[in-house]
Coordinates of C-alpha atoms in Angstrom, one line a residue:
X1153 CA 0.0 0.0 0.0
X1154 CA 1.9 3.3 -1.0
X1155 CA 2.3 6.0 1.5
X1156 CA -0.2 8.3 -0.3
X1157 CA -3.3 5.8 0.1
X1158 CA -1.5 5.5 4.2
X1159 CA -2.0 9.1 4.4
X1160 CA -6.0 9.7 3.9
X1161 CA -8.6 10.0 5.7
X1162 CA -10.1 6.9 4.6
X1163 CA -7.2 4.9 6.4
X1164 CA -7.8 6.7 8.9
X1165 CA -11.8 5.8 9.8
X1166 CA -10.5 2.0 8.8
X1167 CA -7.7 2.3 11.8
X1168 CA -10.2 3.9 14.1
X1169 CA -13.2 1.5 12.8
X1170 CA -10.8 -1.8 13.8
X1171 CA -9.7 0.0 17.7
X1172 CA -13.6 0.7 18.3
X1173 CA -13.7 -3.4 17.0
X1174 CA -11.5 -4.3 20.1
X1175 CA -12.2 -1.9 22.6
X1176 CA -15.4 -2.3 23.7
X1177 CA -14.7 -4.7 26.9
X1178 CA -17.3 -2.7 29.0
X1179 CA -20.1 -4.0 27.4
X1180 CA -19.0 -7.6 28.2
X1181 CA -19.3 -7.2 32.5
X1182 CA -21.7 -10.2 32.3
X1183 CA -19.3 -12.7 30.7
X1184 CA -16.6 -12.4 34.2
X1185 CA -18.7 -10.3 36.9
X1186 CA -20.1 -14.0 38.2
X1187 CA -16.5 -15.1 38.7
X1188 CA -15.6 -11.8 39.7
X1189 CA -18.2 -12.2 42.5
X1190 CA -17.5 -15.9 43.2
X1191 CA -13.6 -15.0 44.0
X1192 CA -13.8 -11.6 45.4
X1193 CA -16.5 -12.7 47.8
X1194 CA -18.8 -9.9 47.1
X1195 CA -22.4 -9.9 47.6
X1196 CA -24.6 -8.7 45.0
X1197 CA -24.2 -4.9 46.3
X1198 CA -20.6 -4.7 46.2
X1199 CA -20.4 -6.5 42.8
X1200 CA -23.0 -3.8 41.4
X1201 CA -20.1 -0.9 43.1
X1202 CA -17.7 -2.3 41.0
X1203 CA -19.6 -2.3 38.1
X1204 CA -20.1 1.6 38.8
X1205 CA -16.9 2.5 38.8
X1206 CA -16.0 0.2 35.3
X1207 CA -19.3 2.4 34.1
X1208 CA -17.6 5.7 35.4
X1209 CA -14.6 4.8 33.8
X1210 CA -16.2 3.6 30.5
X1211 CA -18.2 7.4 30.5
X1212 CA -16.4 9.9 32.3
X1213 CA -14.6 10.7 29.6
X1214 CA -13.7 14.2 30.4
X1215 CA -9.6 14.1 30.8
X1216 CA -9.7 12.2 26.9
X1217 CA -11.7 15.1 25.8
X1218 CA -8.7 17.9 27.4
X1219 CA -6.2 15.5 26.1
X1220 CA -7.5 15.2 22.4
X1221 CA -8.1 19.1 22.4
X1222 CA -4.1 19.7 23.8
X1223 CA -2.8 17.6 20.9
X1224 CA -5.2 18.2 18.0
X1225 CA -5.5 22.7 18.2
X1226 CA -3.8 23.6 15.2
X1227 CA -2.2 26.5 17.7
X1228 CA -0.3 23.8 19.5
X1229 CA 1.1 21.9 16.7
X1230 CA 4.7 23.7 16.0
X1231 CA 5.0 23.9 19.9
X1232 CA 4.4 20.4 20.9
X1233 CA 5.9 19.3 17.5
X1234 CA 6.0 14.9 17.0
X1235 CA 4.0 14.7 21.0
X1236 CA 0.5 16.4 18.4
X1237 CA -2.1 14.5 17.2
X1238 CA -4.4 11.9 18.1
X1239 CA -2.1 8.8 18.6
X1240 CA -0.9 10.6 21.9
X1241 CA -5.1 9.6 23.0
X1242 CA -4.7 5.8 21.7
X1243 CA -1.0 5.6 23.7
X1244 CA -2.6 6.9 26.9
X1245 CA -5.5 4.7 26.9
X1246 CA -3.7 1.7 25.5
X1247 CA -1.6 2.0 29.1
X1248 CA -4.4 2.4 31.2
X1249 CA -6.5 -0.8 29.6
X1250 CA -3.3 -2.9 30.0
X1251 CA -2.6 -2.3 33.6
X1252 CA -6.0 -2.3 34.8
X1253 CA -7.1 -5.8 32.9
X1254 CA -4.0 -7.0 34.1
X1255 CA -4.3 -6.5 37.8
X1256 CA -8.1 -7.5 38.2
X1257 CA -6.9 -10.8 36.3
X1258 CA -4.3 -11.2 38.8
X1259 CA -6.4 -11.2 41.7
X1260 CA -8.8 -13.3 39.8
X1261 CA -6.4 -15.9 39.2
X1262 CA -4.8 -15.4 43.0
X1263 CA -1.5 -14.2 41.9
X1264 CA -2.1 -11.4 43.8
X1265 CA -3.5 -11.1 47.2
X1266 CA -7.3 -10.4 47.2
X1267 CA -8.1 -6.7 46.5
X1268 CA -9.8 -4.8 48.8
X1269 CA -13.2 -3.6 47.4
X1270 CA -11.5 0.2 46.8
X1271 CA -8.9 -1.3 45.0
X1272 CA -10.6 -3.3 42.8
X1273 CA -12.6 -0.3 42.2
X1274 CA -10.1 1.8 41.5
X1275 CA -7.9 -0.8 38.6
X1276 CA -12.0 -1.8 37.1
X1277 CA -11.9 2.7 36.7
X1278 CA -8.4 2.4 35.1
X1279 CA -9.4 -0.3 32.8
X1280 CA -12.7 1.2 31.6
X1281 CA -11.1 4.8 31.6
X1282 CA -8.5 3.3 28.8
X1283 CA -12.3 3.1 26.5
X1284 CA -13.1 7.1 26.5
X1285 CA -9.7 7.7 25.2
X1286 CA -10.0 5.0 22.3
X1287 CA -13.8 6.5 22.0
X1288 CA -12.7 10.1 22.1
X1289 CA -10.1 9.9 19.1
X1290 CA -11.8 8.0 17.2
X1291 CA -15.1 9.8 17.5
X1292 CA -13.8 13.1 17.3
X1293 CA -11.6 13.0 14.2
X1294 CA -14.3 11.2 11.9
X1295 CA -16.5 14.5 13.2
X1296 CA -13.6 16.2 12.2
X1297 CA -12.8 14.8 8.9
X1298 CA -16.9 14.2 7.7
X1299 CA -18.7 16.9 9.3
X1300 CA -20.9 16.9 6.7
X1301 CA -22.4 13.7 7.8
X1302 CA -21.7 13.8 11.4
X1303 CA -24.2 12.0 12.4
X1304 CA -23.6 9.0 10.1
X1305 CA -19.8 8.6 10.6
X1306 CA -20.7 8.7 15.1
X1307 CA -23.2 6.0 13.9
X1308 CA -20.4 4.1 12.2
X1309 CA -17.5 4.7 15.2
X1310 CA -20.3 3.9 17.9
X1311 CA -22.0 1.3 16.1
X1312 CA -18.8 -1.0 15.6
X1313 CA -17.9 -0.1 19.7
X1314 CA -21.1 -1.4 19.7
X1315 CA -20.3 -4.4 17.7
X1316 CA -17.1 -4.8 19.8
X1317 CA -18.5 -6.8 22.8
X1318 CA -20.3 -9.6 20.3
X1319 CA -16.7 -9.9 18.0
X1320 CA -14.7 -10.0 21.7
X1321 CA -17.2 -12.9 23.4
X1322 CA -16.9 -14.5 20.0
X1323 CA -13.1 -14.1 20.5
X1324 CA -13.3 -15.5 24.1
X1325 CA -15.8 -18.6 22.8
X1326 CA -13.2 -19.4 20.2
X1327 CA -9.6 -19.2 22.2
X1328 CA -11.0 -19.7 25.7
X1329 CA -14.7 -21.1 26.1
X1330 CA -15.8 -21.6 30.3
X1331 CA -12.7 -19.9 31.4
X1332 CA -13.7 -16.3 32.1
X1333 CA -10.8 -15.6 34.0
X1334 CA -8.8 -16.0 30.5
X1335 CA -10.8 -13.8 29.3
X1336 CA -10.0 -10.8 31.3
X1337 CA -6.2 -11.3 30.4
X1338 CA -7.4 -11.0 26.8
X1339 CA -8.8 -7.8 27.5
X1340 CA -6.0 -6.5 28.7
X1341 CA -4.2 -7.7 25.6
X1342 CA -6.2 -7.2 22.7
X1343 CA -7.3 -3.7 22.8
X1344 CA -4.0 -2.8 23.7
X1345 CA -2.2 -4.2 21.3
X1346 CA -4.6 -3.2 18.5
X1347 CA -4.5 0.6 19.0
X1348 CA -0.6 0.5 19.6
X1349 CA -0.7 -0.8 16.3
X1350 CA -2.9 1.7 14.6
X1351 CA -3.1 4.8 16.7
X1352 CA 0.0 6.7 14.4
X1353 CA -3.0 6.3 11.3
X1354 CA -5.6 7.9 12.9
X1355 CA -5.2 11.5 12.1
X1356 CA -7.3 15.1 11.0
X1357 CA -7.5 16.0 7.5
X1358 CA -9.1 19.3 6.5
X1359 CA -10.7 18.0 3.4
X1360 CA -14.1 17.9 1.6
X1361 CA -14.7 15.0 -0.8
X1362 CA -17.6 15.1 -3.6
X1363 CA -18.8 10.7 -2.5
X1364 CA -18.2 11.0 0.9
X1365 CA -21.7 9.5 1.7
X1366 CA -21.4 7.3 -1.2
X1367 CA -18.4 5.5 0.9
X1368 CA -20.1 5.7 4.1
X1369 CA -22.6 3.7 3.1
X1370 CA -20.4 1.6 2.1
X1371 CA -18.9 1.0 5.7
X1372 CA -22.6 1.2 7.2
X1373 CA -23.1 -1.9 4.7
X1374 CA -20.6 -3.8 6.0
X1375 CA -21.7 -3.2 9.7
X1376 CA -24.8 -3.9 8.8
X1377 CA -23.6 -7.5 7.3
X1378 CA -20.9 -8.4 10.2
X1379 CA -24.0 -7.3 12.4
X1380 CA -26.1 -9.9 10.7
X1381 CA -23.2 -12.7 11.2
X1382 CA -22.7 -12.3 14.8
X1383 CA -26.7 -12.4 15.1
X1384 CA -26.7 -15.8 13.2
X1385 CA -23.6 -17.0 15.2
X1386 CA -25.3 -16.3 18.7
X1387 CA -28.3 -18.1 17.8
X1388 CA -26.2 -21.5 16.4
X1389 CA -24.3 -21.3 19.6
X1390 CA -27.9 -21.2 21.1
X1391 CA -29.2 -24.1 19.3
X1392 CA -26.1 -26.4 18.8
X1393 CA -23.2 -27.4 20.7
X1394 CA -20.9 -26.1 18.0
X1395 CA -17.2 -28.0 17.8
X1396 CA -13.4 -25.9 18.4
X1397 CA -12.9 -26.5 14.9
X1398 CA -16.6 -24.8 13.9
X1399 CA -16.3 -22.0 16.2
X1400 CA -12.6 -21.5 14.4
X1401 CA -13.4 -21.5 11.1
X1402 CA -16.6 -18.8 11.9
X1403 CA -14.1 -16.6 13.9
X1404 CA -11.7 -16.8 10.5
X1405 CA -14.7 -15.6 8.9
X1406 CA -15.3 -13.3 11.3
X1407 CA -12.1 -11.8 10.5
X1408 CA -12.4 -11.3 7.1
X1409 CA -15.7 -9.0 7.0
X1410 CA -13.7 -7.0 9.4
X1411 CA -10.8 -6.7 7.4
X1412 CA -12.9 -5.8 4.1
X1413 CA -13.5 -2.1 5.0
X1414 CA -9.8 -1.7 4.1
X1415 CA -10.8 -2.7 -0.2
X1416 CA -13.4 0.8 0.8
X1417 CA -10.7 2.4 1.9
X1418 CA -8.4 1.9 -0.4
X1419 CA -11.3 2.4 -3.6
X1420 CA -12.3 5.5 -2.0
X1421 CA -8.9 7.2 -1.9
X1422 CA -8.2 6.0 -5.7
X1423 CA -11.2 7.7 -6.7
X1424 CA -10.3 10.7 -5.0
X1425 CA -6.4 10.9 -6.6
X1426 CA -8.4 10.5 -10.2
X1427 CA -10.2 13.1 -9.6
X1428 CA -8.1 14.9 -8.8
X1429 CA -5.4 14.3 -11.7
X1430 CA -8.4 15.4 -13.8
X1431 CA -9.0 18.5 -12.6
X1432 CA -5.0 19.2 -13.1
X1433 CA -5.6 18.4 -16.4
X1434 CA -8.7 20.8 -16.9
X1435 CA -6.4 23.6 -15.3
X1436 CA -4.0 23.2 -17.5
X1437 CA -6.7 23.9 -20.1
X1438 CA -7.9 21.1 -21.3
X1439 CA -11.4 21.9 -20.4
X1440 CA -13.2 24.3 -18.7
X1441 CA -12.8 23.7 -15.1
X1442 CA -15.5 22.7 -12.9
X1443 CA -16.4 23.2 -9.3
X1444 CA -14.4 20.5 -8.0
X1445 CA -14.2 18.6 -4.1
X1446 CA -11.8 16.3 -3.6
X1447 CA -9.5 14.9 -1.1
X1448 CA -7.3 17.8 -1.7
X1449 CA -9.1 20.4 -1.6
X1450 CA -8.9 22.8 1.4
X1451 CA -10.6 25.9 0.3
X1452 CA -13.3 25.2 2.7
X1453 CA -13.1 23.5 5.5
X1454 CA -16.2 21.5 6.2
X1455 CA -15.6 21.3 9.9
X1456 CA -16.0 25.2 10.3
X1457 CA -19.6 25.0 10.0
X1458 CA -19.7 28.4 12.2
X1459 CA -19.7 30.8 9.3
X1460 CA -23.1 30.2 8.1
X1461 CA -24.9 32.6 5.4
X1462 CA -26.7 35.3 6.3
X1463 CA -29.9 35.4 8.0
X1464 CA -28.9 32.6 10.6
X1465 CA -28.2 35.3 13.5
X1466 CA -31.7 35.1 14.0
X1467 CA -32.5 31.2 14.8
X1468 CA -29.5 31.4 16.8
X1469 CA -30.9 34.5 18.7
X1470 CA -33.7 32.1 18.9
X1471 CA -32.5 29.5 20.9
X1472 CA -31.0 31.7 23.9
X1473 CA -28.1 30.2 24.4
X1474 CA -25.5 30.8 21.5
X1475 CA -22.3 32.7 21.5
X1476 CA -22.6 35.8 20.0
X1477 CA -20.1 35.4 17.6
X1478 CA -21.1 33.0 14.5
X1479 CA -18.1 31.3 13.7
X1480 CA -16.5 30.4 17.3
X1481 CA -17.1 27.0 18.5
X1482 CA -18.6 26.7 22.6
X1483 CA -15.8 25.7 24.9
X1484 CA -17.0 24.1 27.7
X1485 CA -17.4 26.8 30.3
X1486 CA -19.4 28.8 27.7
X1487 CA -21.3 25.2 27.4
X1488 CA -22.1 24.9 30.2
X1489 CA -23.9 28.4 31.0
X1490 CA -26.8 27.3 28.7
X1491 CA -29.9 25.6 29.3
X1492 CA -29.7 23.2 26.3
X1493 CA -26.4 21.9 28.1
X1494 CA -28.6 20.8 31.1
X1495 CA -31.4 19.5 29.4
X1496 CA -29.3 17.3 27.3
X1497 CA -27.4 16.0 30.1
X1498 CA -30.8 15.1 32.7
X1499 CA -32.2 13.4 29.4
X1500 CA -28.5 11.3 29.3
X1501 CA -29.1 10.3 33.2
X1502 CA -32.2 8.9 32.6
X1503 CA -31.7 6.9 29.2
X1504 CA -28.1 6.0 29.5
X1505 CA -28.1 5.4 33.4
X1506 CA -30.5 2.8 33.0
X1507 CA -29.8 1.4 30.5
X1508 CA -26.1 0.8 31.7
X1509 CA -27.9 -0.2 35.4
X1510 CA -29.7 -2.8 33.1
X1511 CA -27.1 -4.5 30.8
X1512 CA -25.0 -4.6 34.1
X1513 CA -27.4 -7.0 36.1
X1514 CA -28.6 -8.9 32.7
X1515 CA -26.8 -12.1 33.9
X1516 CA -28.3 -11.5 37.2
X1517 CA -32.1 -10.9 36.0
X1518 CA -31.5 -14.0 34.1
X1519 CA -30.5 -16.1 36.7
X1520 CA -33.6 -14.6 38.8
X1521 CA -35.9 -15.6 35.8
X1522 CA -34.1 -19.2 35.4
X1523 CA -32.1 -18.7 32.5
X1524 CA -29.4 -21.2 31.4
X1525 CA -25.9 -20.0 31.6
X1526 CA -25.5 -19.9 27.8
X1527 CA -29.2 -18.2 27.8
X1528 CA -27.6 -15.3 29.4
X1529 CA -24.1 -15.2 27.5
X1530 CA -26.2 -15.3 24.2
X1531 CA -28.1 -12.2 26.1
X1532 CA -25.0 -10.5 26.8
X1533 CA -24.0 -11.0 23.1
X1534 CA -27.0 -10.2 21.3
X1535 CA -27.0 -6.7 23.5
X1536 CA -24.3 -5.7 21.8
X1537 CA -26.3 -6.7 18.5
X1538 CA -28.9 -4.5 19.6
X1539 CA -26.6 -1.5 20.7
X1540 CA -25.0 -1.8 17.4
X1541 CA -28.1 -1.3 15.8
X1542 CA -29.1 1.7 17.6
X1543 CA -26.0 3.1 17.5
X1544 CA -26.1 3.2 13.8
X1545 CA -29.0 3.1 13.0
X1546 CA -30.3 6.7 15.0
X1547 CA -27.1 8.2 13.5
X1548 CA -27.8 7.0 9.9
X1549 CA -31.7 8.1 9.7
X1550 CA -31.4 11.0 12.0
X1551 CA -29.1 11.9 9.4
X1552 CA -31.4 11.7 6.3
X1553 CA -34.7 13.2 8.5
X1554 CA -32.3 16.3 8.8
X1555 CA -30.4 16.5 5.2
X1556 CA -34.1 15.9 3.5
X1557 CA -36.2 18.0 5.7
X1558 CA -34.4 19.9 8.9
X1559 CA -35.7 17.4 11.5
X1560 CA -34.2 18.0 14.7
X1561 CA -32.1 15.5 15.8
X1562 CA -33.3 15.7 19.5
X1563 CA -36.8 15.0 18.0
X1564 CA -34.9 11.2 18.0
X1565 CA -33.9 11.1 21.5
X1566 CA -37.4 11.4 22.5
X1567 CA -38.9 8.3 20.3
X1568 CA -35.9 6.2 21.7
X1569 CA -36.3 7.3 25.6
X1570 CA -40.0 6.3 25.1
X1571 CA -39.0 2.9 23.1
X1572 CA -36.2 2.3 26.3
X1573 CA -38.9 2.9 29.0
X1574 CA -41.2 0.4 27.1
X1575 CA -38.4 -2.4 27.6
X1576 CA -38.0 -1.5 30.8
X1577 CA -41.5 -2.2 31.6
X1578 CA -41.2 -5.3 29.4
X1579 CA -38.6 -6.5 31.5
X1580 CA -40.5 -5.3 34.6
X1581 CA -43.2 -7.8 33.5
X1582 CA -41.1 -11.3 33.9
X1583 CA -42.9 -12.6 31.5
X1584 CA -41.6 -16.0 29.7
X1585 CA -38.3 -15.2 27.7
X1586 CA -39.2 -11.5 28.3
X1587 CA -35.4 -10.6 28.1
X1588 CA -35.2 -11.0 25.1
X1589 CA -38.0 -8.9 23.7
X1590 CA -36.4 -6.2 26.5
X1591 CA -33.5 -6.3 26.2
X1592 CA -33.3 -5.9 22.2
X1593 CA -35.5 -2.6 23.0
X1594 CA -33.5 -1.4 25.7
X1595 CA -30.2 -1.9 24.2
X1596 CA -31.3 -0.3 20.8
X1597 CA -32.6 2.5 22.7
X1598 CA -29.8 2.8 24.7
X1599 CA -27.2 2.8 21.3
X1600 CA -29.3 5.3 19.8
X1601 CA -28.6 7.3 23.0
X1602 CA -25.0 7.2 22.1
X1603 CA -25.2 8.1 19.0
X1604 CA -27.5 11.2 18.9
X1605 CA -25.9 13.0 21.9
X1606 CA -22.6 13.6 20.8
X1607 CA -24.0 14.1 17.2
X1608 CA -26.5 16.9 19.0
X1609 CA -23.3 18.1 21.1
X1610 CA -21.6 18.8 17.9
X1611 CA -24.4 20.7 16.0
X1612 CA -25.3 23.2 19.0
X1613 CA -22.0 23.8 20.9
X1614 CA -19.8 23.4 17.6
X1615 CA -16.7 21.2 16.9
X1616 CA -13.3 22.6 17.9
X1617 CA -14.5 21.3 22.1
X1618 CA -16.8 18.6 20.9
X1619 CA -14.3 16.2 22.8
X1620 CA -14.6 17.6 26.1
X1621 CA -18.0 19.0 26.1
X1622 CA -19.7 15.0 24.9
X1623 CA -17.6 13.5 27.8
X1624 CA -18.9 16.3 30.4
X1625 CA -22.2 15.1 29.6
X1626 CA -21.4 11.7 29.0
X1627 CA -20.6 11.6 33.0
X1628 CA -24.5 11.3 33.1
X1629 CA -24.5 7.7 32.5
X1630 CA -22.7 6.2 35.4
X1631 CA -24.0 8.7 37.7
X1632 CA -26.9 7.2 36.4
X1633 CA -26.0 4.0 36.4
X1634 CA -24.7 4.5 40.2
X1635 CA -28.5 6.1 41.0
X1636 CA -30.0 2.8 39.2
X1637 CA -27.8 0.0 40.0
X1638 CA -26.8 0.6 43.6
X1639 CA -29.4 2.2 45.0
X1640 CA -32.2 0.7 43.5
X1641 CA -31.2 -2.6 42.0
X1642 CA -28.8 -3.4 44.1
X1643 CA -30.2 -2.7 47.1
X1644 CA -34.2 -4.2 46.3
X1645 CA -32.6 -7.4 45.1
X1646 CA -29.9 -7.7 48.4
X1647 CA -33.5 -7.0 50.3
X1648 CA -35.2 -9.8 48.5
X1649 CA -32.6 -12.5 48.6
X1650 CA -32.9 -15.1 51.5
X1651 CA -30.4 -17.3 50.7
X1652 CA -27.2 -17.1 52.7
X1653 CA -25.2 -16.6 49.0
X1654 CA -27.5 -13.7 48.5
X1655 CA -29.1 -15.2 45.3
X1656 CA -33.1 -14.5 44.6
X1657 CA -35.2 -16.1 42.1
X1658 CA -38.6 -14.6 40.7
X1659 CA -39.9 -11.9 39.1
X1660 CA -40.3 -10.4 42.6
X1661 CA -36.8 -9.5 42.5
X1662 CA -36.1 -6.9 39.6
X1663 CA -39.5 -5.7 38.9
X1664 CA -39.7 -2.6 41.5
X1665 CA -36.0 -1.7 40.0
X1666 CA -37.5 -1.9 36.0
X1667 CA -40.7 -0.3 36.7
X1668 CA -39.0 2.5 38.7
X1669 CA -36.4 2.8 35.8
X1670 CA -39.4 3.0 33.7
X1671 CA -41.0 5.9 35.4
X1672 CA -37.3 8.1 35.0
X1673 CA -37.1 7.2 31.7
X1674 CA -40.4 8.6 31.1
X1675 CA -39.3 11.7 32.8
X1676 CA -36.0 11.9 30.3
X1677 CA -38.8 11.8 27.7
X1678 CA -40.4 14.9 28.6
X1679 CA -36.8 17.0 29.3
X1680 CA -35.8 16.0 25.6
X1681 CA -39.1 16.8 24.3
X1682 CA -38.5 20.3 26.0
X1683 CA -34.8 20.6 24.1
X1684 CA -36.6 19.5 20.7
X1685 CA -38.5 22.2 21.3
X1686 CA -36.5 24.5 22.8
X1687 CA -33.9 23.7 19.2
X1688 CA -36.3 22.9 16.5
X1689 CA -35.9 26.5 15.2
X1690 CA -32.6 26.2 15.1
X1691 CA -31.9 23.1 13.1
X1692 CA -34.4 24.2 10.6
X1693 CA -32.9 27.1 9.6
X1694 CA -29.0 26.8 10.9
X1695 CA -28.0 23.0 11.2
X1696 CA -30.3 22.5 7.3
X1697 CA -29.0 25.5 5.6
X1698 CA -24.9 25.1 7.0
X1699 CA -25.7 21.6 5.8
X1700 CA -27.0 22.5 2.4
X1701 CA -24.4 25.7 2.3
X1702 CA -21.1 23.2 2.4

């Protein structure tokens, strides 16, 4: 592959595409927290503590955001010279997922002492921490390099995070099936290694190409497609007692879908350099020359969506909460002096809280319910199906609904906060094989989540703090998750247990938890309803006509 093709943007979204494939451990709690427990000697309130720190890591994202902004300012470029750009994000959380996998498996495995509870607290924040940093780079620059279609490219970056938790258990089925302690030594391997190996590609380019979309769909395609496979994978594993050598040959299949967003790639960027060649050849005078975007053009950058045509003064006026001047991004101070700010962030506590709080005790509702053990791995697999799916799938249409006709995008993040409180109260209902039907609509709902609010972040506060300002808020899910999962799952289902191992079974034991989770969510409905209206003037008339404009 010659330098040039190395040096696109294109390579770039493959690189971040493949650390967002091995990166998303968080999601996979359910496969080691009964070991975890079994070991550690926790009760079911401890274990759930644990969890909320791996969820504050996994969210608070803040220090990645400060980081990303240090590196990537064009202002600090000639003074911080090589130690610029986003690979100094991928090194830093490459460290952090290394030692804190490492440790917890160590204790596990009793080559270490026991932790004490703060301990093990404090390596599970380390470990999940090393995610926002992946997250944030990755997120970030594809904002940066297609912010024309920033709400499809966060679809693609959290859609395969995502996807990461199905491709990683169908990693740990393959190379270490009933040995979740294993498994926690390959997360403290893989992502590690992977981003070490790709962070120096993932990089900003100022650039505006005439098929962008055209080649995101292509890599929303093949999503889509490895999103299908896993699906079909989970359910064989469901239905059949599949071989080593079966499992093998599916993960080597596996392998290849990932590694065919790299033929897009590579297309892409030839199609680009033609293009290019040709309009040197109609300056030259072979033809007249057209209006021309390509890959190399910089005349406009489409990231600096603050100058906006005229007229646009006045939706911003609208909305009460913009900076005076058009074309300066929101840092987060300013950010966080608006009311949109706030409402965005109570609307993230109640969708993303519980929605962590719920795919954190999914093993444990299970087990309640009298679920078989690979009942409940195929339930943690098939959530990350469904997160996947909401992930992309809110940034994708949001996407279109705005391009076609100046939707507001937090019109979205009230249909999915009503669709998550609905599985909650699925869930809530105990119903036979009811986690399945709630837990696909609580983890779509939940993925959509992730998707719209950094997209939404983006559109009102701007770009150049994006980073910091999505993390700020993204805090709102494990405090959330904290609220949900401690004091109100935890602590019903410690009060219903009477067994001396401080197991319940029955529907007696999660359904206060869901149905109260049900009633915030509710609540989260009505404060994004209130942003939607509070921004619907805006979109129309900014957001559409920037969008049109570039």
């Amino acid at each position: 592959m010659d330098r040039e093709i190395l040096k696109s943007k294109w390579i770039a979204t493959v690189a971040s595409i493949w650390i967002q494939c091995s990166c998303g451990a968080s999601y996979t709690f359910g496969i080691y927290s009964s070991i975890l427990k079994s070991t550690q000697g926790y009760d079911q309130s401890t274990l759930d503590t644990v969890s909320v720190f791996k969820d504050i890591g996994a969210n608070a994202g803040v220090l990645s955001g400060l980081l990303y902004s240090a590196v990537t300012l064009h202002r600090n470029h000639r003074r911080l010279g090589f130690f610029s750009g986003p690979w100094l994000v991928h090194a830093a959380g490459a460290i952090q997922c290394f030692i804190g996998y490492f440790v917890i498996w160590a204790s596990v495995n009793g080559l270490i002492p026991r932790l004490p509870v703060p301990l093990m607290c404090l390596f599970m924040w380390v470990a999940a921490h090393a995610q926002t940093f992946f997250n944030t780079s990755n997120v970030v620059s594809g904002v940066h390099n297609f912010g024309d279609y920033g709400g499809t490219i966060v679809g693609i970056m959290k859609g395969f995070l995502g996807l990461s938790g199905a491709i990683l258990i169908q990693f740990y089925e393959t190379a270490c099936k009933g040995n979740p302690s294993t498994y926690i030594l390959l997360l403290a391997l893989t992502p590690t290694l992977v981003s070490l190996l790709l962070m120096n590609l993932v990089r900003n380019y100022d650039t505006n190409t005439k098929d962008d979309k055209k080649h995101l769909n292509a890599f929303s395609a093949v999503a889509l497609i490895i999103a299908a496979y896993l699906t079909i994978n989970i359910f064989l594993e469901n239905i059949l007692a599949l071989p080593l050598w079966s499992r093998m040959i599916t993960f080597a299949v596996l392998l290849f879908l990932l590694a065919s967003p790299l033929g897009i790639a590579v297309r892409a960027q030839r199609e680009n350099s033609d293009r290019f060649a040709q309009a040197l050849l109609e300056e030259r005078g072979y033809k007249p020359k057209p209006k021309v975007y390509s890959e190399f053009s910089t005349a406009e950058n489409p990231t600096d969506y603050r100058a906006l045509p005229s007229g646009e003064g006045q939706a911003k006026a609208s909305t009460g909460d913009r900076n005076p001047s058009d074309e300066e991004d929101l840092n987060l101070l300013q950010a966080l002096g608006t009311v949109n700010f706030w409402l965005l962030f109570i609307a993230t506590i109640c969708g993303l809280g519980s929605g962590l709080a719920t795919v954190n005790n999914i093993s444990q509702v299970g087990e309640s319910l009298g679920y078989t053990t690979i009942e409940t791995n195929s339930l943690v697999s098939l959530w990350s199906i469904w997160n996947f799916l909401g992930r992309f799938g809110a940034g994708f249409v949001s996407d279109i609904f705005l391009h076609r006709g100046g939707w507001a995008r937090p019109l979205f993040m009230v249909i999915t906060l009503s669709t998550l409180a609905i599985g909650h109260m699925v869930i809530a209902s105990g119903f036979t094989k009811c986690l399945y039907l709630g837990s696909f609509l609580v983890g779509v709902s939940y993925g959509s989540q992730w998707s719209l609010m950094p997209t939404i972040c983006s559109e009102i506060f701007g770009v150049g703090h994006m980073g910091t300002i999505f993390n700020t808020i993204a805090i709102a899910s494990p405090l959330g998750s904290y609220i949900f999962s401690v004091r109100v799952i935890g602590y019903i289902y410690d009060k219903a247990s009477t067994s001396e191992d401080n197991t319940c079974f029955g529907t007696h034991c999660f359904m206060l938890s869901f149905l109260i989770m049900a009633s915030v969510t509710f609540f989260g409905v009505l404060v994004a309803l209130a942003l939607f209206f509070r921004t619907r003037r805006f979109y129309q008339v900014v957001v559409l006509r920037r969008v049109q404009h570039s």
